[in-house]
Tab-separated table of C-alpha atoms in Angstrom:
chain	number	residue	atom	x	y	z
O	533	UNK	CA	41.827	84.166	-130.229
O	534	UNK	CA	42.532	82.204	-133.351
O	535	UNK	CA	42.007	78.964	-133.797
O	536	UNK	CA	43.392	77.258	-136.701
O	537	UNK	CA	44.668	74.578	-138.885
O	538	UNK	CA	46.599	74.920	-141.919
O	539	UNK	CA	47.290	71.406	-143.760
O	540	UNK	CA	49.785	71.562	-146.882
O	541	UNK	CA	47.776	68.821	-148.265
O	542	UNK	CA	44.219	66.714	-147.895
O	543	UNK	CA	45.683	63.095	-148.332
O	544	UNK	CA	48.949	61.482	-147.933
O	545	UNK	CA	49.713	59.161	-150.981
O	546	UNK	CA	48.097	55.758	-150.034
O	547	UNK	CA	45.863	56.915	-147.816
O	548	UNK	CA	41.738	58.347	-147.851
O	549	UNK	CA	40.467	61.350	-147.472
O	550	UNK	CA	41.942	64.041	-144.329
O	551	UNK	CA	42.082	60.246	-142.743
O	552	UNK	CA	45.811	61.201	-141.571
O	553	UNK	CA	44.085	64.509	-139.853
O	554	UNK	CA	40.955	63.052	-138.092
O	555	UNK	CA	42.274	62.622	-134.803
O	556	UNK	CA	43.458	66.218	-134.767
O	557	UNK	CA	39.940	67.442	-136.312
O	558	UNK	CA	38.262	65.693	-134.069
O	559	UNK	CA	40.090	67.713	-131.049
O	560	UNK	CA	39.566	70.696	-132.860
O	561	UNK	CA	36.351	70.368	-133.581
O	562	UNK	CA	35.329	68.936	-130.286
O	563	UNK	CA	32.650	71.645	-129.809
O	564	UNK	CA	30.879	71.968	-133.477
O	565	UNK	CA	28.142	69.489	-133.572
O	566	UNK	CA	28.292	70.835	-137.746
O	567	UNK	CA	30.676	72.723	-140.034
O	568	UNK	CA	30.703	74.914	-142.454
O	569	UNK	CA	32.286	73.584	-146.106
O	570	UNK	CA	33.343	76.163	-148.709
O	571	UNK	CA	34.085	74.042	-152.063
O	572	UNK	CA	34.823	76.726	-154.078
O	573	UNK	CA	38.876	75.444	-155.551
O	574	UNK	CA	36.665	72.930	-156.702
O	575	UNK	CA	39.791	70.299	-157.365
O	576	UNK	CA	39.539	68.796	-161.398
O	577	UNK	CA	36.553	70.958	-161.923
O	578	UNK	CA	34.348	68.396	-159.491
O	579	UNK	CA	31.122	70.386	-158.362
O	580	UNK	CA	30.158	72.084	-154.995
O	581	UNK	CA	27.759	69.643	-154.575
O	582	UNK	CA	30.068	66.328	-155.265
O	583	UNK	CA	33.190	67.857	-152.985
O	584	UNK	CA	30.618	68.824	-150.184
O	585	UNK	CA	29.544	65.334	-150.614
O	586	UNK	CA	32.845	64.027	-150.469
O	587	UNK	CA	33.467	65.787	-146.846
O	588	UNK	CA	29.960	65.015	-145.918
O	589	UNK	CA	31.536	61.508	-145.541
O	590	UNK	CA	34.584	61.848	-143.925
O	591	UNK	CA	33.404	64.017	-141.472
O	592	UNK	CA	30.157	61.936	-140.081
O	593	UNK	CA	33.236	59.353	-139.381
O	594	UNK	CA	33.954	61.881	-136.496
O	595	UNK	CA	30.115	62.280	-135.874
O	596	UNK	CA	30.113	66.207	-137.224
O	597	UNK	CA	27.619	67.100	-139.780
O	598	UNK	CA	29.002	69.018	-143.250
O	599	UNK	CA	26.507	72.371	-144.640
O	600	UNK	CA	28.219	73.664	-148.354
O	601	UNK	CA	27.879	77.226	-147.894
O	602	UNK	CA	26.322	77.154	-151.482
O	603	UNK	CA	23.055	75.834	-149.969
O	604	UNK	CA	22.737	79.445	-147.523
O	605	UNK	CA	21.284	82.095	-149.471
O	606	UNK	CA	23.336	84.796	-147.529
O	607	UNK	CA	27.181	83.572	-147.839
O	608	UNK	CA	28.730	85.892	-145.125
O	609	UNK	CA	26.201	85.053	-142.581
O	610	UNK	CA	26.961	81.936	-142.891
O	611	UNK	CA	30.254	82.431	-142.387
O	612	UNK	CA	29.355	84.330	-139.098
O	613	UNK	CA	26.942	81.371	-137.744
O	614	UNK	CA	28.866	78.706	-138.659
O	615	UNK	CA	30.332	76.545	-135.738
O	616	UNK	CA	33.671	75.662	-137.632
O	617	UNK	CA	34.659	75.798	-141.390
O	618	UNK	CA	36.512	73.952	-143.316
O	619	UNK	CA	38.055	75.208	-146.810
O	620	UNK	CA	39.231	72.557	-148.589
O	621	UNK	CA	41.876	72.243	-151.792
O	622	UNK	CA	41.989	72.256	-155.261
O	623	UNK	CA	42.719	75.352	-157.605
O	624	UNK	CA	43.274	78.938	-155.444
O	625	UNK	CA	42.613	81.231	-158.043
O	626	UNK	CA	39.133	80.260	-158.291
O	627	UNK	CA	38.965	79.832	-154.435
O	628	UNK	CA	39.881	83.400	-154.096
O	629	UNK	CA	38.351	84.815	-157.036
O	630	UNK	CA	35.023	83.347	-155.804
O	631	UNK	CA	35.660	84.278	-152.292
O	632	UNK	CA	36.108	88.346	-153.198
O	633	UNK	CA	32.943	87.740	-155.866
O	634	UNK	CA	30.490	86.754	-153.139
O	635	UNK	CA	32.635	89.529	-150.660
O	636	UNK	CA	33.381	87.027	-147.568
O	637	UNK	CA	36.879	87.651	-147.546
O	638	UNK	CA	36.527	90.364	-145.191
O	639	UNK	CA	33.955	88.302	-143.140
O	640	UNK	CA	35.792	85.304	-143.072
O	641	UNK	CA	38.615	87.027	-141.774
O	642	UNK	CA	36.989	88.762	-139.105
O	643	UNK	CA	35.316	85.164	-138.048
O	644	UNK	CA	38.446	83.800	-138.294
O	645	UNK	CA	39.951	86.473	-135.832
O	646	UNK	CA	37.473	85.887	-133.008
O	647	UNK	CA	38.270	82.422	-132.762
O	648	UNK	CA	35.818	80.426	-134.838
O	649	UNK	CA	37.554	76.963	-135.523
O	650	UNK	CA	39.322	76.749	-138.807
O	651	UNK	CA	40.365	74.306	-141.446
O	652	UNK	CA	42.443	74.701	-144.145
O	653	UNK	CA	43.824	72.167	-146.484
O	654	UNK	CA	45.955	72.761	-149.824
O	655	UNK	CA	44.195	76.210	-151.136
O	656	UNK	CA	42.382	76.717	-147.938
O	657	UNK	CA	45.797	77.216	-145.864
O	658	UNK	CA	47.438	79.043	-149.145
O	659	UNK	CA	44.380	81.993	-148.394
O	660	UNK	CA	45.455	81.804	-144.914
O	661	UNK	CA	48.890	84.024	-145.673
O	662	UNK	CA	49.464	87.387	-146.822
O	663	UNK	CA	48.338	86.551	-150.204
O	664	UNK	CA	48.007	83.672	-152.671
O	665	UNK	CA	51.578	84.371	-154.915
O	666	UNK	CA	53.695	81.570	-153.403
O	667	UNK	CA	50.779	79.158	-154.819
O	668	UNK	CA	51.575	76.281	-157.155
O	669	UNK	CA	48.504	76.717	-158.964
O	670	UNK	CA	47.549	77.498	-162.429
O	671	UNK	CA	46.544	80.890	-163.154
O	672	UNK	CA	42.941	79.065	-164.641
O	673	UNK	CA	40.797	82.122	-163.854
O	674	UNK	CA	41.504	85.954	-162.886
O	675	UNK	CA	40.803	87.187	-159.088
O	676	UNK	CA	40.338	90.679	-158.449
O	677	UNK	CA	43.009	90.705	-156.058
O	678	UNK	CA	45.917	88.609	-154.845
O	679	UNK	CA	45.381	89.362	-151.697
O	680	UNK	CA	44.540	87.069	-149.187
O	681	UNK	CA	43.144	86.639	-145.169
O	682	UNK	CA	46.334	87.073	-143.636
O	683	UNK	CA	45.964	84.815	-140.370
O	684	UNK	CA	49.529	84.337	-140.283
O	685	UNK	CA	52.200	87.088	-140.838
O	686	UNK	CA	54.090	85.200	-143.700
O	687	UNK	CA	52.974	83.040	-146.541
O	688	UNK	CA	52.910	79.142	-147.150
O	689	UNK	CA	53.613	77.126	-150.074
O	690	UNK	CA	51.859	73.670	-149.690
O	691	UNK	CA	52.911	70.537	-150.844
O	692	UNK	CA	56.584	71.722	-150.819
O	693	UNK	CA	59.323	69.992	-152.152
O	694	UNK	CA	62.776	69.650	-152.382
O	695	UNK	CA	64.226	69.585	-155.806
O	696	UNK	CA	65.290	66.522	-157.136
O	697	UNK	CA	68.961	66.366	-157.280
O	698	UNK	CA	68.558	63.686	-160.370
O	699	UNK	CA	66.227	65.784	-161.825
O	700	UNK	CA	66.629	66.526	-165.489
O	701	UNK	CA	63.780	69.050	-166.235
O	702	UNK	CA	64.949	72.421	-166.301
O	703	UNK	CA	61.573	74.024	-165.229
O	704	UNK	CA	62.152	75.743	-161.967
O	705	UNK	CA	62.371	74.582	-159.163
O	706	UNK	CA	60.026	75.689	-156.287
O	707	UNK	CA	63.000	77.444	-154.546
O	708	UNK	CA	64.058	79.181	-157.381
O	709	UNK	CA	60.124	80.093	-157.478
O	710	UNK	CA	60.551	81.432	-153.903
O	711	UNK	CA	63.360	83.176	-154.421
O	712	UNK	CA	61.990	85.174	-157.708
O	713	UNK	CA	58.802	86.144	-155.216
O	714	UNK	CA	61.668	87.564	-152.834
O	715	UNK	CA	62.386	89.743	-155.512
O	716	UNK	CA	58.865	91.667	-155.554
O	717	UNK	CA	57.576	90.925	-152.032
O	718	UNK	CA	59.570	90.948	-148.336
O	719	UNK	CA	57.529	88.999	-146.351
O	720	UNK	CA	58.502	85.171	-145.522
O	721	UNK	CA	57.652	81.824	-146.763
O	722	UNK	CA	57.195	78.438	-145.122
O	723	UNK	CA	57.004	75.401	-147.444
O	724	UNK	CA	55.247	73.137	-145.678
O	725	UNK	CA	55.709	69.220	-147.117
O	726	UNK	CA	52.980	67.019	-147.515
O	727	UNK	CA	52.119	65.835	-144.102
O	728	UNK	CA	52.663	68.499	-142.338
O	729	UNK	CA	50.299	70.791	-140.826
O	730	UNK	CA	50.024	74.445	-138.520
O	731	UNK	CA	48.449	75.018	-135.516
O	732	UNK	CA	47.386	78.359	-134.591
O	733	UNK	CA	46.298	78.482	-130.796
O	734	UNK	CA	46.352	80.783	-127.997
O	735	UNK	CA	48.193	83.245	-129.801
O	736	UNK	CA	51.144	80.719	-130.641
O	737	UNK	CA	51.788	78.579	-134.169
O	738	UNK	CA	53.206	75.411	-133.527
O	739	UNK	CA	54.507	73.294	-137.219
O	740	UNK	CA	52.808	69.869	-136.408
O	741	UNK	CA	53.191	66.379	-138.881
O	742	UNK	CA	56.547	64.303	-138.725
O	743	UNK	CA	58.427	66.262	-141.261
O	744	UNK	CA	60.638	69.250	-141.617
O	745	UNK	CA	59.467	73.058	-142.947
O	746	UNK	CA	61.813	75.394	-144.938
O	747	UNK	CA	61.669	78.758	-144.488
O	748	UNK	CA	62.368	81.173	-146.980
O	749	UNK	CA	63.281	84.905	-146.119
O	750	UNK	CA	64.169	87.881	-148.760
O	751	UNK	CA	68.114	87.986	-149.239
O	752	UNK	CA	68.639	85.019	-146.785
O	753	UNK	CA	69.605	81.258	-146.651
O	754	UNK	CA	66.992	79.001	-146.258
O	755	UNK	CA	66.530	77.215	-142.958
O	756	UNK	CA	64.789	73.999	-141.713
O	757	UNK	CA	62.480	74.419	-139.357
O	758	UNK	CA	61.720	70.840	-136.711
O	759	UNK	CA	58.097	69.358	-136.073
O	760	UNK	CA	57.277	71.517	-133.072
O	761	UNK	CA	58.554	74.631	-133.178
O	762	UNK	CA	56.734	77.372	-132.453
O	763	UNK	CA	56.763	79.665	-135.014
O	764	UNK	CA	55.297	83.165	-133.511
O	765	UNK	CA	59.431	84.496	-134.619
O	766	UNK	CA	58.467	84.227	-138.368
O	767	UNK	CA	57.476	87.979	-139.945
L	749	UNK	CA	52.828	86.678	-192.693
L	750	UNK	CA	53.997	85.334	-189.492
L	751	UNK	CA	57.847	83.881	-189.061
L	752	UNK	CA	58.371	82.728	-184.997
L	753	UNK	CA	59.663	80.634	-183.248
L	754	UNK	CA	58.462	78.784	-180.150
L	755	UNK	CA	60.560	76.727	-177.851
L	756	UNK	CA	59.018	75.072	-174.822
L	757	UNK	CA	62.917	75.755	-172.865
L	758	UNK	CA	66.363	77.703	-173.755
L	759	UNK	CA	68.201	75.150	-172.493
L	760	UNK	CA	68.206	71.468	-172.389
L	761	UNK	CA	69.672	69.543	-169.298
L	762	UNK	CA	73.825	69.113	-169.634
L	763	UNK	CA	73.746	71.666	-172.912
L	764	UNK	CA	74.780	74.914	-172.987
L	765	UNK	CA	72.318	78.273	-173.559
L	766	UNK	CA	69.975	78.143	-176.657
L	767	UNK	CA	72.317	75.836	-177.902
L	768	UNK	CA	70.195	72.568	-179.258
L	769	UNK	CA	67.947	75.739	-181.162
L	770	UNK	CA	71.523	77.271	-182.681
L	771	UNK	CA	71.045	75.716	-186.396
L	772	UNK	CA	67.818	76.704	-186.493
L	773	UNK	CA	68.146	80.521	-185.135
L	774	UNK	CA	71.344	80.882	-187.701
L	775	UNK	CA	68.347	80.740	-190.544
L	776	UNK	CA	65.397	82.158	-188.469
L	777	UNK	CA	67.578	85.028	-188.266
L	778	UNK	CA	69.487	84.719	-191.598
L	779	UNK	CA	68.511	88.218	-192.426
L	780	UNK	CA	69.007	90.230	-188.967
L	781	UNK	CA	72.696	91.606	-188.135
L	782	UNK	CA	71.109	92.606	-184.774
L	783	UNK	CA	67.730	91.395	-183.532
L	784	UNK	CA	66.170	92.904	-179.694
L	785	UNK	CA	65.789	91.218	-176.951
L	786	UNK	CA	63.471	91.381	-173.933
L	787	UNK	CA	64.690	90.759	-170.554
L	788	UNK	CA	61.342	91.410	-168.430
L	789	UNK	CA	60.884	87.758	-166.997
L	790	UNK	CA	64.093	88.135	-164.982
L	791	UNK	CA	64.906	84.094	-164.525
L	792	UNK	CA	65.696	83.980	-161.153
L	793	UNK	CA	65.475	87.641	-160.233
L	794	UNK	CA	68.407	88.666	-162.501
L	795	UNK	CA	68.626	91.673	-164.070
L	796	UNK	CA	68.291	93.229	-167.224
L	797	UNK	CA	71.833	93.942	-168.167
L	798	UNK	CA	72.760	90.711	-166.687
L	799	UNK	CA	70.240	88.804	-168.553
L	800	UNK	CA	70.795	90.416	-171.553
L	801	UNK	CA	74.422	90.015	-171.514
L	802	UNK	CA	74.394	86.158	-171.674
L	803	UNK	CA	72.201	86.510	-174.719
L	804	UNK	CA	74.535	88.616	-176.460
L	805	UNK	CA	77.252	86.426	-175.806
L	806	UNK	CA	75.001	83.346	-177.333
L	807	UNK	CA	73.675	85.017	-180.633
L	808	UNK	CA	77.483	86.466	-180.883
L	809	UNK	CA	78.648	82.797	-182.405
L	810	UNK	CA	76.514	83.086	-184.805
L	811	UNK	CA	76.995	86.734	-185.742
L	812	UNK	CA	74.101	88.217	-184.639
L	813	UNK	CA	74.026	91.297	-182.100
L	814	UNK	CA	71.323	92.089	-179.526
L	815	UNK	CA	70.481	95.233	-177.662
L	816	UNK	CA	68.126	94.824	-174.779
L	817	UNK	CA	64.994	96.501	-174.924
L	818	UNK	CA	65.410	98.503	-171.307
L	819	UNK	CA	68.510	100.334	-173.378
L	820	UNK	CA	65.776	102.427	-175.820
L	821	UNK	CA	63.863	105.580	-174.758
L	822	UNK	CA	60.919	104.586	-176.454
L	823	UNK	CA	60.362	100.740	-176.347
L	824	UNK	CA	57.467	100.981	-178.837
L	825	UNK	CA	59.305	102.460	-181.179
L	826	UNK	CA	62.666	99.942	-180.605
L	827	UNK	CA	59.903	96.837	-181.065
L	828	UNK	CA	58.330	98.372	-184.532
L	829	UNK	CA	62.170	99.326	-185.481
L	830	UNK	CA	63.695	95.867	-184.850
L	831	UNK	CA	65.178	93.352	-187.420
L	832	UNK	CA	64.424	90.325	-185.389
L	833	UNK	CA	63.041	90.083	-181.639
L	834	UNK	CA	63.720	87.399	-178.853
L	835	UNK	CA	61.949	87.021	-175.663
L	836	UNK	CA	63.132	84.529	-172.966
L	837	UNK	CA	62.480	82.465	-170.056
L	838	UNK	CA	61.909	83.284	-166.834
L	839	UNK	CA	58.594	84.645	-164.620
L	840	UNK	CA	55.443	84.828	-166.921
L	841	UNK	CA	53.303	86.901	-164.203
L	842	UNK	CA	56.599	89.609	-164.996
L	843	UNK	CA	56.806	89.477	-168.279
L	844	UNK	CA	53.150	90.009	-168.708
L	845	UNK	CA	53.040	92.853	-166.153
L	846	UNK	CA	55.877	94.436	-168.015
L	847	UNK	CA	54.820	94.179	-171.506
L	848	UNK	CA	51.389	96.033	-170.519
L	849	UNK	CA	53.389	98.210	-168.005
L	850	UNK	CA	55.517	99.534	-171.018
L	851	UNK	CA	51.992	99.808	-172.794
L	852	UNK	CA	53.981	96.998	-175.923
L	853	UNK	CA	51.632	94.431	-175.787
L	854	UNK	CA	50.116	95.686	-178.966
L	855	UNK	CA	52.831	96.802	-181.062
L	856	UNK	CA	54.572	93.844	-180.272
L	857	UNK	CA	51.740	91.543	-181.583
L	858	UNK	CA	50.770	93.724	-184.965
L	859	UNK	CA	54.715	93.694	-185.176
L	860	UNK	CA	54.779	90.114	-185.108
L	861	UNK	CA	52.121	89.900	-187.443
L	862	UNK	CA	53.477	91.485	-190.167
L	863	UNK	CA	56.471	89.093	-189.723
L	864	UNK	CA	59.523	90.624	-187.938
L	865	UNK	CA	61.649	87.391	-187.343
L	866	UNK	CA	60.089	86.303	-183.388
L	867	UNK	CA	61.758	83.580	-181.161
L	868	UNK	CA	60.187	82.802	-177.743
L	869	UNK	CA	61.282	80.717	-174.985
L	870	UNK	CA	59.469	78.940	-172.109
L	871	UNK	CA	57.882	82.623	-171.032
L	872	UNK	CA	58.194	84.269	-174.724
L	873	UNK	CA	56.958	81.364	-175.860
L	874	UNK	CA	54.058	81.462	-173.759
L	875	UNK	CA	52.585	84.983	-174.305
L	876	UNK	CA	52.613	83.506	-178.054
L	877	UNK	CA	48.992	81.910	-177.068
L	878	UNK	CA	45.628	83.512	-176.312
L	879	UNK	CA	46.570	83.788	-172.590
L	880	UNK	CA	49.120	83.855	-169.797
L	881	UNK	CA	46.964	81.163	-168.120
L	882	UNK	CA	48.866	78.325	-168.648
L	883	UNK	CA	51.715	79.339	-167.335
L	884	UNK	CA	53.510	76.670	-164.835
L	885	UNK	CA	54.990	80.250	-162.695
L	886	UNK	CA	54.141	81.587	-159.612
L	887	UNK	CA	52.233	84.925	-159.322
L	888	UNK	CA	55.209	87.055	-157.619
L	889	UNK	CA	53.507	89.842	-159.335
L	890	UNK	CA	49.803	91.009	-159.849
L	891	UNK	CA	49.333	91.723	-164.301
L	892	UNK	CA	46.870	94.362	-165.292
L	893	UNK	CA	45.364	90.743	-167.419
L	894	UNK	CA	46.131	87.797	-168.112
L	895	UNK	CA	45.065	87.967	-172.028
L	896	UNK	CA	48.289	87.542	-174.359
L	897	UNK	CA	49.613	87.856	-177.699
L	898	UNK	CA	47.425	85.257	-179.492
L	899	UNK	CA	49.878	84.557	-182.219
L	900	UNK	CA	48.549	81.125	-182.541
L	901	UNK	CA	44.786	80.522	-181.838
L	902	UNK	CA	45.419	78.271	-178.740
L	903	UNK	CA	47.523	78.012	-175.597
L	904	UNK	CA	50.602	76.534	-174.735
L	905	UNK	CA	51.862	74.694	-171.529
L	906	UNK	CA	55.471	74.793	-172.091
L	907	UNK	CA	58.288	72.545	-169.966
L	908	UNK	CA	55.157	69.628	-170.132
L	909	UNK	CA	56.039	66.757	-168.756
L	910	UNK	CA	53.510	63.772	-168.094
L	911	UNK	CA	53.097	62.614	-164.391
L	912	UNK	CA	55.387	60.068	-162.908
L	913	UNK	CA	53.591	56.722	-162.545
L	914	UNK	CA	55.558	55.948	-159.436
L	915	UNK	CA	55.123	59.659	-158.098
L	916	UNK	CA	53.827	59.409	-154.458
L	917	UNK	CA	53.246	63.713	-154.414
L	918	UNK	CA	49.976	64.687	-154.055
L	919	UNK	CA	50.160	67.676	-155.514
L	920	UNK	CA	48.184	68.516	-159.124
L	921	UNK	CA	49.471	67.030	-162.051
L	922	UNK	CA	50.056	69.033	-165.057
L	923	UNK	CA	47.312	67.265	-166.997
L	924	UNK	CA	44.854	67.776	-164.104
L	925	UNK	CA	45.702	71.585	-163.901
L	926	UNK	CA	44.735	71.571	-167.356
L	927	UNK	CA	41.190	70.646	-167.244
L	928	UNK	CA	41.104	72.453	-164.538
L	929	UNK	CA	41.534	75.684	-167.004
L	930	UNK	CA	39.059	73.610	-169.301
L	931	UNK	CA	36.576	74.007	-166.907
L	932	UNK	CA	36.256	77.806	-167.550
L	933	UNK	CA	37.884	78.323	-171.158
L	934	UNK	CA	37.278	76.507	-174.217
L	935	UNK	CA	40.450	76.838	-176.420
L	936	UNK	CA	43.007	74.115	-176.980
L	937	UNK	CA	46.503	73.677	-174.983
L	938	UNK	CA	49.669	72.315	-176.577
L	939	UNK	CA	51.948	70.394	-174.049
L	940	UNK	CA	55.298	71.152	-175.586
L	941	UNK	CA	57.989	68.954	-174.114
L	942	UNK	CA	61.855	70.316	-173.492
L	943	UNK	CA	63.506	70.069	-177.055
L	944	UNK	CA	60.539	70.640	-178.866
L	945	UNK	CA	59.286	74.367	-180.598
L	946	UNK	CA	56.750	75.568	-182.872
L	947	UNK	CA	57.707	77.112	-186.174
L	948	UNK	CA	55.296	79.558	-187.683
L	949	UNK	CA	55.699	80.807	-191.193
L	950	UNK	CA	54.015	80.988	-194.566
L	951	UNK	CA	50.690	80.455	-192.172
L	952	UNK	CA	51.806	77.036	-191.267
L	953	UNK	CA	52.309	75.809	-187.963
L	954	UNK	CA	54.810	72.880	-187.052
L	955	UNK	CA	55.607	70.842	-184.480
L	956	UNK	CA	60.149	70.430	-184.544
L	957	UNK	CA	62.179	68.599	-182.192
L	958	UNK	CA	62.191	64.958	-181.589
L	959	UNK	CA	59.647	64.529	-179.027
L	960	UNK	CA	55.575	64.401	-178.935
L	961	UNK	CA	53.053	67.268	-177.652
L	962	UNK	CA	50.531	66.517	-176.127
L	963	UNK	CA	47.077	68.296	-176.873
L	964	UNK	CA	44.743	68.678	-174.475
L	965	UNK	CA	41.186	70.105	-175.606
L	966	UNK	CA	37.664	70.674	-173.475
L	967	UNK	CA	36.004	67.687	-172.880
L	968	UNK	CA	38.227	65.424	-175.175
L	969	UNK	CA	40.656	62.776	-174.288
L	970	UNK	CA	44.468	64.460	-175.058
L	971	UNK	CA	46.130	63.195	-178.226
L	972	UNK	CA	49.945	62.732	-179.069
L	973	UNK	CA	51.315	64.686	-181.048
L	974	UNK	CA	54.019	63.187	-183.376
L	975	UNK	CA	56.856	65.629	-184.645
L	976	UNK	CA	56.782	67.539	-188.123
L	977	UNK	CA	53.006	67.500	-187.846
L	978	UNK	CA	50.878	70.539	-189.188
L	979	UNK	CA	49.441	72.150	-186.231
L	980	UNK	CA	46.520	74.547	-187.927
L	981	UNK	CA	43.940	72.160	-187.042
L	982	UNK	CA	44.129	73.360	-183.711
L	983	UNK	CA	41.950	76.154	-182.724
């Protein structure tokens, strides 16, 4: 049975690193003693070794040791040994283009399916849906596919937000974004605001944080979805 | 020799459709009594005929009819045959998809080249560069590449707008997401600000409008670009 978090974002303005998620990673993790980190969105270019660093550190606050999966020689079996992993954020078409280069996106999926623990923040929850085209990113390399792990039965689009209504720049706004995906593709969308976070567990998907979610159907009106919910009537 | 145009929007906020770039298309297009236009980036999902009606009812004030592309048999043929061409705004993941769909990419480029009249905006504009991959749009749909006209030998990131100092979103800022692309491809972007275009002819580039660009090249700390400047230093 899955078991899964999906973060729209790493850090909340003000704050350090995942320091607004550690109580909830510590729960989740309760019974990894170390994780698996896959750096590869690499956020502003920063190396696999300086972001595993970076997590390195946050996580030994919670007394759980950090392995970059760049230091295995064998990626997927990795993947399959690891007590928990944690994806973190930064650019998703170079997280998935080097996820289907080193071929773990099958394996990660079926790890993912049997119930090994599961972090995702920013890119890393983005992967989690049907595929990566409700992203915010910039298209800064090509992937092979745009097809992602499909954990959930919809997609996300992380750090949502509203548009401005003084807004004078006439660059779309993520809605209209949404909406021009609705025109190619039928499956849902939940924007998830900074803050906010999913929780996949015992078959159910719960919308966790202190803020609101908007979900986005083909054809339909958007609708706000309340801290709590369970969210198993989205597909 | 080349004679386009290159807007970084069609419309600027509280102004009507192309109209701020009306003096300047009434000469781009002195000698065209009808130019084509291409509809493929379908702002918002419209459609063709929709899309391509509001054009024809802006280039009717200043005496200039347009025929969308989707109305020929042989779209190669209606691109080579054309007095003027205009491609707008809208998804640049479509537009892209379309262009090689049709199997135009080339003919519209040598076209170009040997100086059919050209006006882009915000998604015409930025096929105009090496590649699609600076593109601020969502990847609704999956291109057959992301390699582009290369009319001018750099990129563009059009609608640029420099981060908010009192923005508390944690989400990428358009400056980061371009060294992020600088991390895996070496040529130049041009932040083009809405109100501001490129105009190419006689083998001279120019920065118009009132506003600053911003260049951003690997490794280098971005520069300002003032108006009127002479871009072919840039490559």
């Amino acid at each position: 049975m899955k078991n899964i978090l999906l973060a729209s974002t790493s850090t909340l303005y003000g704050s350090g690193y995942l320091e607004y998620l550690l109580p909830e990673l510590k729960t989740h993790f309760a019974n990894c003693k170390s994780i698996l980190f896959i750096p590869y969105a690499r956020p502003s270019g920063i190396s696999h070794e300086e972001y595993t660093q970076k997590v390195v550190l946050t996580f030994a606050q919670i007394n759980i040791e950090v392995k970059g999966i760049h230091e295995f020689e064998n990626p997927a079996l990795a993947i399959q040994e690891a007590e928990g992993i944690f994806i973190g954020g930064g650019n998703t078409f170079l997280l998935v283009k080097e996820l289907y280069h080193n071929k773990i996106m099958t394996t990660l999926k079926e790890t993912l399916e049997t119930g090994t623990p599961y972090l995702g923040t920013s890119a890393g929850s983005n992967i989690a849906g049907l595929s990566m085209q409700t992203t915010n990113d910039m298209p800064i390399v090509y992937p092979p596919s745009f097809q992602t792990l499909g954990l959930i039965p919809f997609n996300l689009n992380v750090h949502y937000l509203d548009k401005e209504e003084q807004s004078t720049h006439m660059g779309e706004s993520r809605e209209t974004r949404i909406n021009e995906f609705h025109q190619f593709n039928n499956f849902p969308v939940l924007g998830l605001k900074e803050g906010s976070w999913l929780k996949i567990k015992e078959g159910k998907i719960f919308l966790k944080g202190a803020l609101s979610a908007k979900l986005f159907r083909k054809n339909q009106t958007p609708i706000e979805i309340t801290p709590e919910t369970e969210l198993s009537f989205i597909q």
